[in-house]
CSV table of C-alpha atoms in Angstrom, one decimal:
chain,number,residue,atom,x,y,z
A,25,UNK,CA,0.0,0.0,0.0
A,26,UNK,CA,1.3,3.5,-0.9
A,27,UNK,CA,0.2,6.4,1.8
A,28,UNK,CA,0.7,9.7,0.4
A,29,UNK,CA,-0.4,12.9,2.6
A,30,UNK,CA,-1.9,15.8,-0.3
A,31,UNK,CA,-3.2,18.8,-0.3
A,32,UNK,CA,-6.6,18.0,0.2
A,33,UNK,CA,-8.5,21.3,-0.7
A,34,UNK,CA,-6.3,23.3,1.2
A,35,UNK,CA,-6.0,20.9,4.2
A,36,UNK,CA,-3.3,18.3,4.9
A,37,UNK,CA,-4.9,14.7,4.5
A,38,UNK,CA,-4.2,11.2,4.2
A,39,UNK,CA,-4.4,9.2,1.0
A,40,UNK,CA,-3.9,6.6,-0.9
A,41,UNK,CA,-2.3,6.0,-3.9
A,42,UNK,CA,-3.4,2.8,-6.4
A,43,UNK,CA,-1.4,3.4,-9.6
A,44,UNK,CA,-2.2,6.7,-10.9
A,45,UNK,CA,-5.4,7.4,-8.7
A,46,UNK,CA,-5.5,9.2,-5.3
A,47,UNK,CA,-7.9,7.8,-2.8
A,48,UNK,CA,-8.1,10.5,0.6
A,49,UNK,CA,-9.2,8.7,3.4
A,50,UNK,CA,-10.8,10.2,6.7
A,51,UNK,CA,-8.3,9.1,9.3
A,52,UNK,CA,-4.1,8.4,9.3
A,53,UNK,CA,-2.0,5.5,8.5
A,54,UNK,CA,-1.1,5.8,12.3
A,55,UNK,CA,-4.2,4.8,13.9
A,56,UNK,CA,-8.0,4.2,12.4
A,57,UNK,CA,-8.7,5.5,8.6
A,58,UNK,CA,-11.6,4.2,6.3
A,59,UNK,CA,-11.4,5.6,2.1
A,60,UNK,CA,-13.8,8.2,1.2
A,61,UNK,CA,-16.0,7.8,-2.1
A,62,UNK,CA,-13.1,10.8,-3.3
A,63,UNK,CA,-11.0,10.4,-6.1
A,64,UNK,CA,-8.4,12.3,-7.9
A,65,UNK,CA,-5.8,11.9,-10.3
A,66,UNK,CA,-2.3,11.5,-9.1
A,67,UNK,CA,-0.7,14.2,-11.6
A,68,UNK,CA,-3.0,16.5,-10.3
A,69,UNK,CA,-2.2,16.1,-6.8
A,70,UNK,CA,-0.2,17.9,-5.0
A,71,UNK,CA,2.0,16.0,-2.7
A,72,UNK,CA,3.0,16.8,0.8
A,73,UNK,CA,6.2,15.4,2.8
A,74,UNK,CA,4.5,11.9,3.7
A,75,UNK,CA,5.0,12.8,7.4
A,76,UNK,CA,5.6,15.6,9.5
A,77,UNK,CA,7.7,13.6,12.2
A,78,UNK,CA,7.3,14.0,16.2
A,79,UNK,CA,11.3,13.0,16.1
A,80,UNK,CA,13.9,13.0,12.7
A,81,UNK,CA,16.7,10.3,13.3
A,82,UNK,CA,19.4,9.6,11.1
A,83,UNK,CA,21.9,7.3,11.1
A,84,UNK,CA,24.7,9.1,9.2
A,85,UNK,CA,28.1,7.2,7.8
A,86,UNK,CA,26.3,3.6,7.1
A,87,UNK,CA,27.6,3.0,4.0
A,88,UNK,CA,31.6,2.3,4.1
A,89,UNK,CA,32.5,3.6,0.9
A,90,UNK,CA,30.9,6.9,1.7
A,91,UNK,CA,32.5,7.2,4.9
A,92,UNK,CA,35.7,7.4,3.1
A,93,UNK,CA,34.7,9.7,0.5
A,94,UNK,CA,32.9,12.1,3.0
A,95,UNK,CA,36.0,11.8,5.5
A,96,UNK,CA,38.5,12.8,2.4
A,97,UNK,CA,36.2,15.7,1.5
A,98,UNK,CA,36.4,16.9,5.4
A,99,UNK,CA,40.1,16.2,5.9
A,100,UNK,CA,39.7,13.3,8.3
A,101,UNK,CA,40.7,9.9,8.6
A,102,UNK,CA,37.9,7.4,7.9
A,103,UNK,CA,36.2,5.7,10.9
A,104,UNK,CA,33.7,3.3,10.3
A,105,UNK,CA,30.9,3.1,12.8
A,106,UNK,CA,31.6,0.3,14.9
A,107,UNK,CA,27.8,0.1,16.3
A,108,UNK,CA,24.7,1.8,14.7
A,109,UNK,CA,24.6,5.6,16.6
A,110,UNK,CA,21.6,7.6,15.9
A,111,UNK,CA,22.1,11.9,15.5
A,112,UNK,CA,19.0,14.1,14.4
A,113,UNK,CA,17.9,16.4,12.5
A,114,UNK,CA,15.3,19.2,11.7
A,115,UNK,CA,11.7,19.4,10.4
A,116,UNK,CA,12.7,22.9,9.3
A,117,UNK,CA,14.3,21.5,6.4
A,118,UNK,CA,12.4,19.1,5.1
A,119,UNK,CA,10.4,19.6,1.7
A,120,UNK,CA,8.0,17.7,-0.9
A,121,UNK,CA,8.4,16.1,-3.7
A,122,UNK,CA,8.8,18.8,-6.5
A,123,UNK,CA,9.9,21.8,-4.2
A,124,UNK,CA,12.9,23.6,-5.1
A,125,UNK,CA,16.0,22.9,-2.9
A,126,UNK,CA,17.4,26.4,-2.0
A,127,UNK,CA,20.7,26.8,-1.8
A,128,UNK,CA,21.8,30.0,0.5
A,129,UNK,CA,23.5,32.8,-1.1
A,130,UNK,CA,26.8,32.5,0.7
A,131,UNK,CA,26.9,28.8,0.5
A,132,UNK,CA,29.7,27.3,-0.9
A,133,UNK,CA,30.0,25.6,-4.5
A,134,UNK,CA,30.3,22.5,-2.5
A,135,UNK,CA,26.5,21.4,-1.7
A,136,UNK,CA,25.6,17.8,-2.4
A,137,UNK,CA,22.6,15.2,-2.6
A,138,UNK,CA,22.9,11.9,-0.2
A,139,UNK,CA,20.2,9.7,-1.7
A,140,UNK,CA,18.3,7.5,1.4
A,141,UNK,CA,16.2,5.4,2.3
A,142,UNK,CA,13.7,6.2,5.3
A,143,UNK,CA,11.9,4.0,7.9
A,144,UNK,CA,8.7,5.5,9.1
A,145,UNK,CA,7.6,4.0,12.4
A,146,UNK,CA,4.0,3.1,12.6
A,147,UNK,CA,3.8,2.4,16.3
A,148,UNK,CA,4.6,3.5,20.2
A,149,UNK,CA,7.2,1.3,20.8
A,150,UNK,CA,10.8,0.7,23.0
A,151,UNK,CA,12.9,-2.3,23.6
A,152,UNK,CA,12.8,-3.9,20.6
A,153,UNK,CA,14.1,-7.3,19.8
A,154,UNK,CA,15.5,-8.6,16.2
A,155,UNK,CA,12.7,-10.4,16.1
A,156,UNK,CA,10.2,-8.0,16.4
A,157,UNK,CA,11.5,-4.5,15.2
A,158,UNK,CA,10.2,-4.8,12.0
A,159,UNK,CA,6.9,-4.9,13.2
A,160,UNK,CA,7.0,-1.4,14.5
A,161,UNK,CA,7.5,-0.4,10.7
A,162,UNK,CA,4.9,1.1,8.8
A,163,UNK,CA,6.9,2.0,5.2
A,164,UNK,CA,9.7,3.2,3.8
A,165,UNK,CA,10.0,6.7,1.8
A,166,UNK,CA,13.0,8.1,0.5
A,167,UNK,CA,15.2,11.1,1.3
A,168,UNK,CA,17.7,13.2,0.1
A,169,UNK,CA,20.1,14.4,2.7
A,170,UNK,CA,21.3,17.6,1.1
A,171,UNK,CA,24.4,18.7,2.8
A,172,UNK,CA,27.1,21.8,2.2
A,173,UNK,CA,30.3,20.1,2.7
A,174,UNK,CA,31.9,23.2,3.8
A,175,UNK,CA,29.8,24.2,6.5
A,176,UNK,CA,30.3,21.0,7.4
A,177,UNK,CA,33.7,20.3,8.3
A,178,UNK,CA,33.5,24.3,9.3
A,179,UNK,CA,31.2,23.9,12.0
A,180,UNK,CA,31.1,22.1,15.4
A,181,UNK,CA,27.7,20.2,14.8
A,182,UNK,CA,25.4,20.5,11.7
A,183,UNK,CA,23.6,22.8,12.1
A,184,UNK,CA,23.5,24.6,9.0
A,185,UNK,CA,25.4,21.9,6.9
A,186,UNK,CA,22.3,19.9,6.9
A,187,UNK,CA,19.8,21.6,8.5
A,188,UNK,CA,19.3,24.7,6.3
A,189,UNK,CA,15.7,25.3,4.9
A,190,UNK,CA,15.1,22.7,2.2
A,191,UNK,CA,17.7,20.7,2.6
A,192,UNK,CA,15.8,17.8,3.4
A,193,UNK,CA,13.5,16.7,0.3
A,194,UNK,CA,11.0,13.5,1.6
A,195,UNK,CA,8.8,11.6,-0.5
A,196,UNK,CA,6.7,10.9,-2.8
A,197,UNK,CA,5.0,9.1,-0.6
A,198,UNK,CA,5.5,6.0,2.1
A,199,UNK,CA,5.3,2.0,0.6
A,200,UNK,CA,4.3,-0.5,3.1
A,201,UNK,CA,4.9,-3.5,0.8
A,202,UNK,CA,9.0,-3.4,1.1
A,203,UNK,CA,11.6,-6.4,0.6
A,204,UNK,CA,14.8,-4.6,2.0
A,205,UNK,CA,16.7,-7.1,0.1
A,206,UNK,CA,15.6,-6.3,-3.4
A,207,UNK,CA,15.8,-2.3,-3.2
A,208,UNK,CA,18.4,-0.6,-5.2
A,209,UNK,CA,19.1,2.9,-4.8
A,210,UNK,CA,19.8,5.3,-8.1
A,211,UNK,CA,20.9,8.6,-8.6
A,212,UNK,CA,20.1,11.2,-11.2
A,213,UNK,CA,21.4,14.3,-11.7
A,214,UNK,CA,19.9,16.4,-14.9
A,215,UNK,CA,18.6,13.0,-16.0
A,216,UNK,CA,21.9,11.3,-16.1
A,217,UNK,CA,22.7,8.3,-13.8
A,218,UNK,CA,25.3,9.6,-11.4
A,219,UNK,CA,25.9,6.2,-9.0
A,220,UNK,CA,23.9,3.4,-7.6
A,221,UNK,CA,23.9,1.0,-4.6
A,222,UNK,CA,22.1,-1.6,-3.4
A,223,UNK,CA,20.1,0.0,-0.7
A,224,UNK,CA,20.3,-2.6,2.0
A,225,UNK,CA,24.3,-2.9,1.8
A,226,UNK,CA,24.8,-0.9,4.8
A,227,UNK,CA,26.7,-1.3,7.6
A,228,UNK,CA,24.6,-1.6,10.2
A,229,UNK,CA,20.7,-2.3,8.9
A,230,UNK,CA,17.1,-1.4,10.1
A,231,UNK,CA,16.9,-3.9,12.6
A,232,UNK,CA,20.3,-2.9,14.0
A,233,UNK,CA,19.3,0.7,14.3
A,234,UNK,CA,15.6,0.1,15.8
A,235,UNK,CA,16.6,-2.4,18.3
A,236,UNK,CA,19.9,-0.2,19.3
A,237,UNK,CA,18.0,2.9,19.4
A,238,UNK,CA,14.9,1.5,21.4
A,239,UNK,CA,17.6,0.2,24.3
A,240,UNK,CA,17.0,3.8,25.6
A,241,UNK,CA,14.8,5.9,22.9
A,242,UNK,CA,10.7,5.5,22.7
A,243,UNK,CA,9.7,5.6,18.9
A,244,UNK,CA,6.5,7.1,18.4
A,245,UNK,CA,4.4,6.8,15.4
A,246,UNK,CA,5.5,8.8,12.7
A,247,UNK,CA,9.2,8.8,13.6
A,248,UNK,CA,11.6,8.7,10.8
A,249,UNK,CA,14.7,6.9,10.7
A,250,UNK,CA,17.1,8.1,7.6
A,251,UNK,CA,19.4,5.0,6.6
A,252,UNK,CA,22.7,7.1,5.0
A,253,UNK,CA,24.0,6.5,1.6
A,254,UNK,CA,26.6,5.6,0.0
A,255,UNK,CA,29.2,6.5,-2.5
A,256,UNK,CA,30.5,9.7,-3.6
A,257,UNK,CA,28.5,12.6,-4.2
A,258,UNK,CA,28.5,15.8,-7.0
A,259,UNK,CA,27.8,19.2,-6.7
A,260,UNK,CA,24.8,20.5,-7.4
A,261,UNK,CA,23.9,24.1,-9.0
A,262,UNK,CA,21.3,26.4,-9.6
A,263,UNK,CA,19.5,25.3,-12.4
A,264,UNK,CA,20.0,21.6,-11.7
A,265,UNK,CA,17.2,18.7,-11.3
A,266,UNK,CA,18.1,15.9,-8.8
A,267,UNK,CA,16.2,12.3,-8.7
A,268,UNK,CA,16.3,9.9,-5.9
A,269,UNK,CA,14.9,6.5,-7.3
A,270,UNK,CA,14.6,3.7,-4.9
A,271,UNK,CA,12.8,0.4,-6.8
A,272,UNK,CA,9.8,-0.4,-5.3
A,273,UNK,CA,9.2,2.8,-3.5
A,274,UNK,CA,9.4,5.4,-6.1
A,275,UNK,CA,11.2,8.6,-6.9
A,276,UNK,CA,11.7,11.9,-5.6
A,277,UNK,CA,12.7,14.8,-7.7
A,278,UNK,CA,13.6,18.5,-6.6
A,279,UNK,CA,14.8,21.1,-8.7
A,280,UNK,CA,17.8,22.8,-7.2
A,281,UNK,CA,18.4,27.2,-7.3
A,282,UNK,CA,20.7,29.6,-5.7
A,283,UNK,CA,19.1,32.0,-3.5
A,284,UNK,CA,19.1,35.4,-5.2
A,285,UNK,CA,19.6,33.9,-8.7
């Protein structure tokens, strides 16, 4: 099942998406919902970020070849993670599919896409086992974890680097039916292929991150968990178009311009 949230009329709703036909539904994916008789055409929907979350997790360097490109872009030695530490970040920058990523006027040249998958938890839950954790999932969207690599090694946390107003695209929408195991993760940028990974080739995986985090965190529904990515990553410019496709989920697109251009 696909859950989109739309512009329903002027009001965030619920819906549901079957093929190229939006379905809003009274209710959320989070607790009771039943369809209405509604329906609308998916191109003439306009999409929200799936979910405003009560908490924004992400796991950061999860991929080992990115945590050597990232640590020679920063001037540090790679580390690999050694166990599957959560960080955070803001609902301040996250945008839909189809916004405009906003880069600042006195950002560097040096502001890049991460292409990631996203768990969205459908349930209260804490003290997970590997048994169960995948039962407090309710789908997987995808992100794009823009980040200005100068700030970055600039700054003592992250604030800006990846925090900045619209630097955190989400969407299209969130896919319940998920094999983790067949997902593979592809890049675009200006409708070239820039890189692709198999999605679930991380370091340390969702079941790792929800059972390590729930030792001492309570997830609540609607939390998102953003996996990392992997590779090296490009610039991108005012002008540009960046795609995150993950198969079986979907694709999110942004357009990309310089503030003041």
């Amino acid at each position: 099942m696909r859950w989109a949230r739309i512009d329903l009329n002027g009001t965030p709703s619920y819906a549901i998406v079957e093929g190229e036909t939006v379905i809003p539904v009274r209710g959320t994916p989070f607790a009771t919902w039943e369809k209405t008789a509604e329906r609308r055409k998916l191109v003439e929907t306009k999409l929200l970020v799936p979910v405003i979350p009560p908490t924004f997790y992400a796991a950061g360097m999860n991929y080992a070849e990115h945590v050597k490109e990232v640590a020679e872009k920063v001037g540090q030695a790679p580390n690999l993670p050694t166990q599957a530490d959560i960080g955070y970040r803001a609902n301040n920058a996250l945008i839909a599919q189809g916004e405009a990523i906003v880069i600042p006027a006195d950002a560097t040249d040096q502001v890049q896409y991460e292409g990631e998958l996203v768990v969205v938890i459908g349930r209260r839950c804490k003290h997970l086992t590997r048994e169960n954790a995948l039962s407090a999932v309710l789908g997987y969207t995808i992100g794009n974890d823009v980040s200005e690599r100068t700030w970055q090694k600039a700054d003592r946390t992250m604030w800006r680097s990846k925090n900045t107003d619209t630097f955190k695209p989400m969407g299209p929408w969130i896919e319940t039916d998920v094999k983790l195991d067949d997902l593979v993760t592809k890049i675009r940028l200006n409708d070239k292929e820039v890189f692709q990974f198999p999605t679930n080739h991380m370091i340390f995986g969702v079941v790792d991150y929800l059972v390590n985090m729930t030792t001492c965190l309570t997830l609540q529904p609607g939390d998102v968990v953003w996996m990392g990515t992997e590779g090296a990553t490009l610039n991108m410019k005012h002008g540009d178009t960046i795609a995150i496709e993950i198969t079986g989920i979907g694709t999110l697109t942004n357009p990309v311009v310089r503030e003041g251009m």
